[in-house]
Amino acid sequence: MDLTYRPRRLRRSPALRAMVRENSLSPADFIYPLFVHEGAGVEPIGAMPGASRWSLDQLTAEVKRAWSLGIRCVVLFPKVSEGLKTEDGAECFNENGLIPRAIRQLKQEIPEMAIMTDVALDPYSCDGHDGIVNEQGVVLNDETIEQLCKQAVMQARAGADLIGPSDMMDGRVGAIREALDDEGFEHVGVISYTAKYSSAYYGPFREALDSAPRTTGSKPIPKNKDTYQMDPANAREAITEAQLDEQEGADIMMVKPGLAYLDIIHRLRLESELPIAAYNVSGEYSMVKAAAEKGWIDERSVVLETLLSFKRAGADLILTYHACDAAEWLKQG
Ligand code: PBG
């Protein structure tokens, strides 16, 4: 054939491919989510093979392992005892709660690791919603913010580096930024769940924390989070959310879930100069694990290809339960 251009010329050898590779993965791109519980020991999570709930006495060792693999940030999620869950989720700002104790411990034992937190009521709410639910079953926007600001300030006081408002309601980033500044935490960053969709991919996470919406009393509790998390049909709306978060002072913006929303990551990358994070959520993780257990896919290749796709779409950071495995694989080359 008489071809001038033959793209295969640059694919002929590993050396040539490495020279023209456009994106790469590094363990420093990863944020490692960890579940913590009051119980003793390490408790496997049924719906998330390979992921566990960590007791505080085991947590430091796992975080040190992540550090030694090159991971530089962890995000902590609490499995709160049922007895501590209330309608207003007040446990979320208890300075002796599970999360602040975990943060203080890690800052003592491995101060160099960056710590991100989640700011929302769901792990602390007996209704399983991210905000306070009124008698009519409405999840309240403005009334919840006071709790969230107290939660954020308490986490900053414990030593958190990045505060992650995840309830996807309005005005969170600005209010939390102001609350942090008022308390002298102007150096603490906000990583906003900017475009968080109302997604079925969060199922295994809600099992891990036992935090799914549920009806316990006489109040009508919405079964899903559609009135605050975004409609999976919408893309333009993500731009509006991003603009608001920027105006309100977000330092990093996140898209969640990741894989089914690569187009959203790409759009935000074009719209904003802020760092962008992708959340490779629990359901995405568990699907890969399940198929790998059956021998239907090669886990290592699928995970690395997936994580790379977030970088290619425009993400700088990736929250992923595969973080340690992927870091190991990258080290092996
Ligand atoms: C809670 C929160 C959720 C996740 C992170 N923070 C669940 C939800 O919104 O119901 C999901 C993460 C995952 O599925 O891995 N605000």
mmCIF file of C-alpha atoms and ligand atoms in Angstrom:
data_model
loop_
_atom_site.group_PDB
_atom_site.id
_atom_site.type_symbol
_atom_site.label_atom_id
_atom_site.label_comp_id
_atom_site.label_asym_id
_atom_site.label_seq_id
_atom_site.Cartn_x
_atom_site.Cartn_y
_atom_site.Cartn_z
ATOM 1 C CA MET A 1 0.000 0.000 0.000
ATOM 2 C CA ASP A 2 1.147 3.509 -0.746
ATOM 3 C CA LEU A 3 0.582 5.130 2.647
ATOM 4 C CA THR A 4 2.255 8.351 3.811
ATOM 5 C CA TYR A 5 0.978 8.125 7.356
ATOM 6 C CA ARG A 6 1.342 4.879 9.228
ATOM 7 C CA PRO A 7 0.438 5.472 12.893
ATOM 8 C CA ARG A 8 1.739 1.994 13.654
ATOM 9 C CA ARG A 9 5.319 3.296 13.200
ATOM 10 C CA LEU A 10 5.136 4.741 16.693
ATOM 11 C CA ARG A 11 3.678 1.566 18.191
ATOM 12 C CA ARG A 12 6.439 -0.775 17.042
ATOM 13 C CA SER A 13 8.408 -1.137 20.268
ATOM 14 C CA PRO A 14 7.992 -0.481 23.997
ATOM 15 C CA ALA A 15 10.565 2.327 23.713
ATOM 16 C CA LEU A 16 8.653 4.134 20.961
ATOM 17 C CA ARG A 17 5.346 3.646 22.720
ATOM 18 C CA ALA A 18 6.793 5.045 25.939
ATOM 19 C CA MET A 19 8.058 8.113 24.064
ATOM 20 C CA VAL A 20 4.656 9.093 22.724
ATOM 21 C CA ARG A 21 2.552 8.035 25.704
ATOM 22 C CA GLU A 22 0.225 10.917 26.555
ATOM 23 C CA ASN A 23 -0.836 9.980 30.072
ATOM 24 C CA SER A 24 0.554 8.057 32.987
ATOM 25 C CA LEU A 25 -0.408 6.887 36.439
ATOM 26 C CA SER A 26 1.471 7.570 39.631
ATOM 27 C CA PRO A 27 0.601 6.492 43.196
ATOM 28 C CA ALA A 28 0.617 10.208 44.083
ATOM 29 C CA ASP A 29 -2.509 10.542 41.898
ATOM 30 C CA PHE A 30 -4.429 8.247 44.221
ATOM 31 C CA ILE A 31 -6.556 9.064 47.242
ATOM 32 C CA TYR A 32 -7.152 5.899 49.249
ATOM 33 C CA PRO A 33 -10.607 5.599 50.899
ATOM 34 C CA LEU A 34 -10.627 3.758 54.218
ATOM 35 C CA PHE A 35 -13.588 2.659 56.329
ATOM 36 C CA VAL A 36 -13.112 2.789 60.088
ATOM 37 C CA HIS A 37 -15.184 1.166 62.831
ATOM 38 C CA GLU A 38 -15.280 1.078 66.617
ATOM 39 C CA GLY A 39 -15.000 -2.697 66.680
ATOM 40 C CA ALA A 40 -11.833 -4.690 67.116
ATOM 41 C CA GLY A 41 -9.768 -5.902 64.210
ATOM 42 C CA VAL A 42 -10.203 -5.786 60.491
ATOM 43 C CA GLU A 43 -13.690 -6.636 59.261
ATOM 44 C CA PRO A 44 -14.085 -7.635 55.606
ATOM 45 C CA ILE A 45 -16.902 -5.901 53.706
ATOM 46 C CA GLY A 46 -19.107 -8.465 51.994
ATOM 47 C CA ALA A 47 -19.986 -6.385 48.956
ATOM 48 C CA MET A 48 -16.418 -5.110 48.490
ATOM 49 C CA PRO A 49 -13.999 -8.057 48.324
ATOM 50 C CA GLY A 50 -10.551 -6.938 49.421
ATOM 51 C CA ALA A 51 -11.849 -3.864 51.293
ATOM 52 C CA SER A 52 -12.383 -3.782 55.045
ATOM 53 C CA ARG A 53 -13.469 -1.767 58.002
ATOM 54 C CA TRP A 54 -10.402 -0.924 60.059
ATOM 55 C CA SER A 55 -10.243 -0.616 63.806
ATOM 56 C CA LEU A 56 -8.197 2.318 65.025
ATOM 57 C CA ASP A 57 -5.447 0.042 66.317
ATOM 58 C CA GLN A 58 -4.996 -1.476 62.836
ATOM 59 C CA LEU A 59 -5.499 1.710 60.856
ATOM 60 C CA THR A 60 -2.052 3.250 61.235
ATOM 61 C CA ALA A 61 -0.311 0.170 59.842
ATOM 62 C CA GLU A 62 -2.531 0.230 56.744
ATOM 63 C CA VAL A 63 -1.926 3.942 56.203
ATOM 64 C CA LYS A 64 1.833 3.435 56.613
ATOM 65 C CA ARG A 65 1.653 0.652 54.038
ATOM 66 C CA ALA A 66 -0.112 3.027 51.646
ATOM 67 C CA TRP A 67 2.545 5.695 52.276
ATOM 68 C CA SER A 68 5.345 3.211 51.559
ATOM 69 C CA LEU A 69 3.664 2.471 48.223
ATOM 70 C CA GLY A 70 3.734 6.165 47.296
ATOM 71 C CA ILE A 71 0.152 7.081 48.202
ATOM 72 C CA ARG A 72 -0.023 10.545 49.702
ATOM 73 C CA CYS A 73 -3.652 10.999 50.762
ATOM 74 C CA VAL A 74 -6.326 8.920 52.476
ATOM 75 C CA VAL A 75 -10.017 9.694 52.968
ATOM 76 C CA LEU A 76 -11.786 8.336 56.031
ATOM 77 C CA PHE A 77 -15.380 7.088 56.317
ATOM 78 C CA PRO A 78 -16.912 5.999 59.636
ATOM 79 C CA LYS A 79 -19.184 3.073 60.389
ATOM 80 C CA VAL A 80 -21.097 4.677 63.207
ATOM 81 C CA SER A 81 -22.792 2.521 65.845
ATOM 82 C CA GLU A 82 -26.577 2.450 65.369
ATOM 83 C CA GLY A 83 -27.075 3.785 68.913
ATOM 84 C CA LEU A 84 -25.271 7.017 67.991
ATOM 85 C CA LYS A 85 -27.409 7.759 64.935
ATOM 86 C CA THR A 86 -30.031 10.473 65.372
ATOM 87 C CA GLU A 87 -32.359 12.527 63.189
ATOM 88 C CA ASP A 88 -30.019 15.522 63.287
ATOM 89 C CA GLY A 89 -26.828 13.472 62.999
ATOM 90 C CA ALA A 90 -25.223 15.438 65.843
ATOM 91 C CA GLU A 91 -22.557 12.764 66.306
ATOM 92 C CA CYS A 92 -20.953 14.174 63.160
ATOM 93 C CA PHE A 93 -19.374 17.025 65.134
ATOM 94 C CA ASN A 94 -18.528 15.111 68.313
ATOM 95 C CA GLU A 95 -14.859 15.882 68.790
ATOM 96 C CA ASN A 96 -14.376 12.497 70.447
ATOM 97 C CA GLY A 97 -16.141 10.663 67.616
ATOM 98 C CA LEU A 98 -14.524 7.970 65.511
ATOM 99 C CA ILE A 99 -13.298 10.230 62.710
ATOM 100 C CA PRO A 100 -11.564 12.915 64.817
ATOM 101 C CA ARG A 101 -9.896 10.195 66.891
ATOM 102 C CA ALA A 102 -8.700 8.506 63.703
ATOM 103 C CA ILE A 103 -7.383 11.806 62.324
ATOM 104 C CA ARG A 104 -5.532 12.716 65.533
ATOM 105 C CA GLN A 105 -4.004 9.251 65.701
ATOM 106 C CA LEU A 106 -2.806 9.362 62.092
ATOM 107 C CA LYS A 107 -1.471 12.901 62.422
ATOM 108 C CA GLN A 108 0.487 11.691 65.450
ATOM 109 C CA GLU A 109 1.814 8.495 63.909
ATOM 110 C CA ILE A 110 2.248 9.410 60.248
ATOM 111 C CA PRO A 111 1.973 13.212 60.033
ATOM 112 C CA GLU A 112 3.240 13.383 56.455
ATOM 113 C CA MET A 113 0.149 11.623 55.033
ATOM 114 C CA ALA A 114 -2.532 14.069 53.818
ATOM 115 C CA ILE A 115 -5.960 13.393 55.280
ATOM 116 C CA MET A 116 -9.231 14.077 53.527
ATOM 117 C CA THR A 117 -12.601 13.814 55.241
ATOM 118 C CA ASP A 118 -16.211 13.508 54.170
ATOM 119 C CA VAL A 119 -18.708 16.135 55.326
ATOM 120 C CA ALA A 120 -22.323 14.912 55.267
ATOM 121 C CA LEU A 121 -24.799 13.508 57.751
ATOM 122 C CA ASP A 122 -25.567 10.096 56.233
ATOM 123 C CA PRO A 123 -23.276 7.896 58.363
ATOM 124 C CA TYR A 124 -24.663 9.659 61.465
ATOM 125 C CA SER A 125 -28.351 9.906 60.502
ATOM 126 C CA CYS A 126 -30.925 7.298 61.571
ATOM 127 C CA ASP A 127 -32.746 8.184 58.318
ATOM 128 C CA GLY A 128 -29.698 7.486 56.140
ATOM 129 C CA HIS A 129 -29.885 10.853 54.392
ATOM 130 C CA ASP A 130 -27.118 13.390 53.946
ATOM 131 C CA GLY A 131 -29.233 16.111 55.553
ATOM 132 C CA ILE A 132 -31.929 16.546 58.164
ATOM 133 C CA VAL A 133 -35.312 15.192 57.007
ATOM 134 C CA ASN A 134 -38.434 17.046 58.167
ATOM 135 C CA GLU A 135 -41.820 15.566 59.075
ATOM 136 C CA GLN A 136 -42.973 15.837 55.464
ATOM 137 C CA GLY A 137 -39.978 13.855 54.229
ATOM 138 C CA VAL A 138 -38.150 16.852 52.755
ATOM 139 C CA VAL A 139 -34.360 16.748 53.061
ATOM 140 C CA LEU A 140 -33.559 20.221 54.352
ATOM 141 C CA ASN A 141 -30.907 22.300 52.625
ATOM 142 C CA ASP A 142 -30.334 25.404 54.742
ATOM 143 C CA GLU A 143 -31.148 23.878 58.127
ATOM 144 C CA THR A 144 -28.469 21.192 57.666
ATOM 145 C CA ILE A 145 -25.592 23.537 56.937
ATOM 146 C CA GLU A 146 -24.986 24.468 60.571
ATOM 147 C CA GLN A 147 -24.267 20.811 61.378
ATOM 148 C CA LEU A 148 -21.963 20.491 58.387
ATOM 149 C CA CYS A 149 -19.972 23.615 59.287
ATOM 150 C CA LYS A 150 -19.505 22.299 62.828
ATOM 151 C CA GLN A 151 -18.445 18.934 61.380
ATOM 152 C CA ALA A 152 -15.929 20.559 59.030
ATOM 153 C CA VAL A 153 -14.409 22.789 61.722
ATOM 154 C CA MET A 154 -14.170 19.865 64.130
ATOM 155 C CA GLN A 155 -12.384 17.787 61.472
ATOM 156 C CA ALA A 156 -9.991 20.649 60.716
ATOM 157 C CA ARG A 157 -9.272 21.023 64.423
ATOM 158 C CA ALA A 158 -8.441 17.301 64.585
ATOM 159 C CA GLY A 159 -5.913 17.814 61.774
ATOM 160 C CA ALA A 160 -7.679 17.192 58.450
ATOM 161 C CA ASP A 161 -5.943 18.690 55.401
ATOM 162 C CA LEU A 162 -8.835 18.530 52.922
ATOM 163 C CA ILE A 163 -12.504 18.789 53.781
ATOM 164 C CA GLY A 164 -14.863 17.015 51.368
ATOM 165 C CA PRO A 165 -18.463 18.265 51.427
ATOM 166 C CA SER A 166 -20.326 15.352 49.850
ATOM 167 C CA ASP A 167 -24.009 16.032 50.464
ATOM 168 C CA MET A 168 -24.509 17.696 47.064
ATOM 169 C CA MET A 169 -26.787 20.362 48.484
ATOM 170 C CA ASP A 170 -26.603 24.064 47.784
ATOM 171 C CA GLY A 171 -24.201 26.586 49.298
ATOM 172 C CA ARG A 172 -22.013 24.032 51.115
ATOM 173 C CA VAL A 173 -18.606 25.035 49.810
ATOM 174 C CA GLY A 174 -19.030 28.742 50.581
ATOM 175 C CA ALA A 175 -20.474 28.207 54.042
ATOM 176 C CA ILE A 176 -17.791 25.690 54.994
ATOM 177 C CA ARG A 177 -15.029 27.927 53.590
ATOM 178 C CA GLU A 178 -16.280 30.791 55.740
ATOM 179 C CA ALA A 179 -16.637 28.623 58.844
ATOM 180 C CA LEU A 180 -13.094 27.299 58.419
ATOM 181 C CA ASP A 181 -11.696 30.800 57.902
ATOM 182 C CA ASP A 182 -13.566 32.169 60.928
ATOM 183 C CA GLU A 183 -11.970 29.514 63.106
ATOM 184 C CA GLY A 184 -8.430 30.101 61.819
ATOM 185 C CA PHE A 185 -8.340 27.180 59.378
ATOM 186 C CA GLU A 186 -7.748 29.248 56.243
ATOM 187 C CA HIS A 187 -4.959 26.782 55.347
ATOM 188 C CA VAL A 188 -7.337 23.801 55.210
ATOM 189 C CA GLY A 189 -8.587 23.016 51.700
ATOM 190 C CA VAL A 190 -12.015 22.127 50.362
ATOM 191 C CA ILE A 191 -12.290 19.262 47.886
ATOM 192 C CA SER A 192 -15.850 19.558 46.719
ATOM 193 C CA TYR A 193 -18.044 16.734 45.481
ATOM 194 C CA THR A 194 -18.926 19.067 42.630
ATOM 195 C CA ALA A 195 -20.824 16.759 40.306
ATOM 196 C CA LYS A 196 -22.109 13.876 42.362
ATOM 197 C CA TYR A 197 -24.819 11.873 40.672
ATOM 198 C CA SER A 198 -27.708 9.993 42.238
ATOM 199 C CA SER A 199 -26.173 6.665 41.396
ATOM 200 C CA ALA A 200 -26.809 2.978 41.979
ATOM 201 C CA TYR A 201 -23.037 2.520 41.981
ATOM 202 C CA TYR A 202 -22.906 3.594 45.653
ATOM 203 C CA GLY A 203 -24.656 0.392 46.784
ATOM 204 C CA PRO A 204 -21.638 -1.444 48.241
ATOM 205 C CA PHE A 205 -20.497 1.715 50.083
ATOM 206 C CA ARG A 206 -23.874 2.034 51.771
ATOM 207 C CA GLU A 207 -23.586 -1.592 52.819
ATOM 208 C CA ALA A 208 -20.104 -0.937 54.204
ATOM 209 C CA LEU A 209 -21.415 1.860 56.419
ATOM 210 C CA ASP A 210 -24.955 0.591 56.824
ATOM 211 C CA SER A 211 -25.988 4.055 55.687
ATOM 212 C CA ALA A 212 -28.694 3.504 53.067
ATOM 213 C CA PRO A 213 -31.892 5.596 53.413
ATOM 214 C CA ARG A 214 -34.408 3.772 55.605
ATOM 215 C CA THR A 215 -37.663 4.371 57.464
ATOM 216 C CA THR A 216 -37.522 3.747 61.192
ATOM 217 C CA GLY A 217 -40.352 5.886 62.588
ATOM 218 C CA SER A 218 -43.470 7.532 61.253
ATOM 219 C CA LYS A 219 -41.722 10.085 59.010
ATOM 220 C CA PRO A 220 -41.946 9.398 55.280
ATOM 221 C CA ILE A 221 -38.276 8.924 54.325
ATOM 222 C CA PRO A 222 -37.344 9.286 50.638
ATOM 223 C CA LYS A 223 -35.924 5.992 49.367
ATOM 224 C CA ASN A 224 -33.282 7.626 47.222
ATOM 225 C CA LYS A 225 -31.228 10.825 47.064
ATOM 226 C CA ASP A 226 -32.726 12.202 43.848
ATOM 227 C CA THR A 227 -33.744 15.545 45.384
ATOM 228 C CA TYR A 228 -30.128 16.500 46.086
ATOM 229 C CA GLN A 229 -27.745 14.333 44.063
ATOM 230 C CA MET A 230 -27.642 15.005 40.315
ATOM 231 C CA ASP A 231 -29.756 13.341 37.662
ATOM 232 C CA PRO A 232 -27.564 10.928 35.633
ATOM 233 C CA ALA A 233 -29.203 12.358 32.503
ATOM 234 C CA ASN A 234 -27.602 15.777 33.006
ATOM 235 C CA ALA A 235 -24.250 17.121 31.825
ATOM 236 C CA ARG A 236 -24.735 20.897 31.446
ATOM 237 C CA GLU A 237 -25.884 21.062 35.031
ATOM 238 C CA ALA A 238 -22.442 19.849 36.104
ATOM 239 C CA ILE A 239 -20.963 23.030 34.623
ATOM 240 C CA THR A 240 -23.329 25.131 36.725
ATOM 241 C CA GLU A 241 -22.300 23.182 39.812
ATOM 242 C CA ALA A 242 -18.639 23.690 38.934
ATOM 243 C CA GLN A 243 -19.075 27.428 38.460
ATOM 244 C CA LEU A 244 -20.818 27.730 41.821
ATOM 245 C CA ASP A 245 -18.128 25.694 43.575
ATOM 246 C CA GLU A 246 -15.393 27.860 42.082
ATOM 247 C CA GLN A 247 -17.167 31.041 43.158
ATOM 248 C CA GLU A 248 -17.636 29.611 46.632
ATOM 249 C CA GLY A 249 -13.929 28.804 46.962
ATOM 250 C CA ALA A 250 -13.436 25.098 46.215
ATOM 251 C CA ASP A 251 -9.758 24.112 45.905
ATOM 252 C CA ILE A 252 -10.349 20.822 44.089
ATOM 253 C CA MET A 253 -13.467 19.624 42.249
ATOM 254 C CA MET A 254 -14.631 16.047 42.129
ATOM 255 C CA VAL A 255 -16.789 14.025 39.746
ATOM 256 C CA LYS A 256 -18.543 10.963 41.091
ATOM 257 C CA PRO A 257 -19.012 8.166 40.060
ATOM 258 C CA GLY A 258 -16.057 8.051 37.698
ATOM 259 C CA LEU A 259 -16.323 5.511 34.943
ATOM 260 C CA ALA A 260 -19.869 6.163 33.752
ATOM 261 C CA TYR A 261 -19.154 9.921 33.936
ATOM 262 C CA LEU A 262 -15.882 10.321 32.038
ATOM 263 C CA ASP A 263 -17.602 12.875 29.819
ATOM 264 C CA ILE A 264 -18.291 15.018 32.887
ATOM 265 C CA ILE A 265 -14.647 14.856 33.965
ATOM 266 C CA HIS A 266 -13.664 15.939 30.475
ATOM 267 C CA ARG A 267 -16.131 18.819 30.425
ATOM 268 C CA LEU A 268 -15.015 20.134 33.803
ATOM 269 C CA ARG A 269 -11.398 19.861 32.668
ATOM 270 C CA LEU A 270 -12.228 22.182 29.758
ATOM 271 C CA GLU A 271 -14.220 24.578 31.956
ATOM 272 C CA SER A 272 -11.907 24.975 34.939
ATOM 273 C CA GLU A 273 -8.242 25.297 35.799
ATOM 274 C CA LEU A 274 -8.728 23.757 39.251
ATOM 275 C CA PRO A 275 -7.431 20.263 39.956
ATOM 276 C CA ILE A 276 -10.089 17.652 39.227
ATOM 277 C CA ALA A 277 -10.616 14.399 41.068
ATOM 278 C CA ALA A 278 -12.533 11.342 39.884
ATOM 279 C CA TYR A 279 -14.179 9.022 42.401
ATOM 280 C CA ASN A 280 -13.897 5.419 41.219
ATOM 281 C CA VAL A 281 -16.760 4.402 43.500
ATOM 282 C CA SER A 282 -17.615 1.224 45.377
ATOM 283 C CA GLY A 283 -19.889 -0.297 42.720
ATOM 284 C CA GLU A 284 -17.238 0.159 40.033
ATOM 285 C CA TYR A 285 -14.721 -1.507 42.323
ATOM 286 C CA SER A 286 -16.959 -4.429 43.230
ATOM 287 C CA MET A 287 -17.891 -5.175 39.612
ATOM 288 C CA VAL A 288 -14.223 -5.550 38.698
ATOM 289 C CA LYS A 289 -13.570 -7.678 41.778
ATOM 290 C CA ALA A 290 -16.532 -9.959 41.045
ATOM 291 C CA ALA A 291 -15.607 -10.498 37.408
ATOM 292 C CA ALA A 292 -11.967 -11.099 38.366
ATOM 293 C CA GLU A 293 -12.992 -13.659 41.004
ATOM 294 C CA LYS A 294 -14.868 -15.520 38.309
ATOM 295 C CA GLY A 295 -11.807 -15.452 36.098
ATOM 296 C CA TRP A 296 -13.649 -13.458 33.439
ATOM 297 C CA ILE A 297 -11.250 -10.515 33.321
ATOM 298 C CA ASP A 298 -7.635 -9.868 34.221
ATOM 299 C CA GLU A 299 -7.927 -7.681 37.326
ATOM 300 C CA ARG A 300 -4.559 -5.968 37.115
ATOM 301 C CA SER A 301 -4.931 -4.953 33.476
ATOM 302 C CA VAL A 302 -8.531 -3.842 33.855
ATOM 303 C CA VAL A 303 -7.800 -1.766 36.954
ATOM 304 C CA LEU A 304 -4.779 -0.003 35.475
ATOM 305 C CA GLU A 305 -6.611 0.651 32.203
ATOM 306 C CA THR A 306 -9.601 2.056 34.096
ATOM 307 C CA LEU A 307 -7.492 4.314 36.303
ATOM 308 C CA LEU A 308 -5.598 5.567 33.260
ATOM 309 C CA SER A 309 -8.895 6.416 31.580
ATOM 310 C CA PHE A 310 -9.625 8.906 34.385
ATOM 311 C CA LYS A 311 -6.305 10.624 33.714
ATOM 312 C CA ARG A 312 -6.978 10.667 29.983
ATOM 313 C CA ALA A 313 -10.411 12.207 30.575
ATOM 314 C CA GLY A 314 -8.718 15.022 32.478
ATOM 315 C CA ALA A 315 -8.617 14.017 36.135
ATOM 316 C CA ASP A 316 -5.553 14.862 38.210
ATOM 317 C CA LEU A 317 -6.558 12.739 41.184
ATOM 318 C CA ILE A 318 -8.404 9.441 41.591
ATOM 319 C CA LEU A 319 -10.176 8.232 44.701
ATOM 320 C CA THR A 320 -10.015 4.470 44.420
ATOM 321 C CA TYR A 321 -10.293 1.383 46.597
ATOM 322 C CA HIS A 322 -7.752 -0.186 44.226
ATOM 323 C CA ALA A 323 -5.126 2.379 45.332
ATOM 324 C CA CYS A 324 -2.713 0.029 47.125
ATOM 325 C CA ASP A 325 -3.005 -2.780 44.576
ATOM 326 C CA ALA A 326 -2.531 -0.356 41.713
ATOM 327 C CA ALA A 327 0.468 1.257 43.419
ATOM 328 C CA GLU A 328 2.039 -2.199 43.862
ATOM 329 C CA TRP A 329 1.445 -3.039 40.211
ATOM 330 C CA LEU A 330 2.934 0.244 39.084
ATOM 331 C CA LYS A 331 6.019 -0.431 41.178
ATOM 332 C CA GLN A 332 6.410 -3.847 39.548
ATOM 333 C CA GLY A 333 6.248 -2.071 36.177
HETATM 334 C C1 PBG B 1 -21.880 10.004 51.530
HETATM 335 C C2 PBG B 1 -21.011 9.393 50.494
HETATM 336 C C3 PBG B 1 -21.372 8.347 49.617
HETATM 337 C C4 PBG B 1 -20.203 7.978 48.955
HETATM 338 C C5 PBG B 1 -19.176 8.818 49.404
HETATM 339 N N1 PBG B 1 -19.699 9.699 50.347
HETATM 340 C C6 PBG B 1 -22.655 7.615 49.445
HETATM 341 C C7 PBG B 1 -23.873 8.321 49.092
HETATM 342 O O1 PBG B 1 -23.866 9.458 48.639
HETATM 343 O O2 PBG B 1 -24.928 7.716 49.295
HETATM 344 C C8 PBG B 1 -20.122 6.853 47.968
HETATM 345 C C9 PBG B 1 -18.773 6.321 47.674
HETATM 346 C C10 PBG B 1 -18.727 5.004 46.996
HETATM 347 O O3 PBG B 1 -19.735 4.433 46.558
HETATM 348 O O4 PBG B 1 -17.610 4.487 46.880
HETATM 349 N N2 PBG B 1 -22.236 11.311 51.430
#
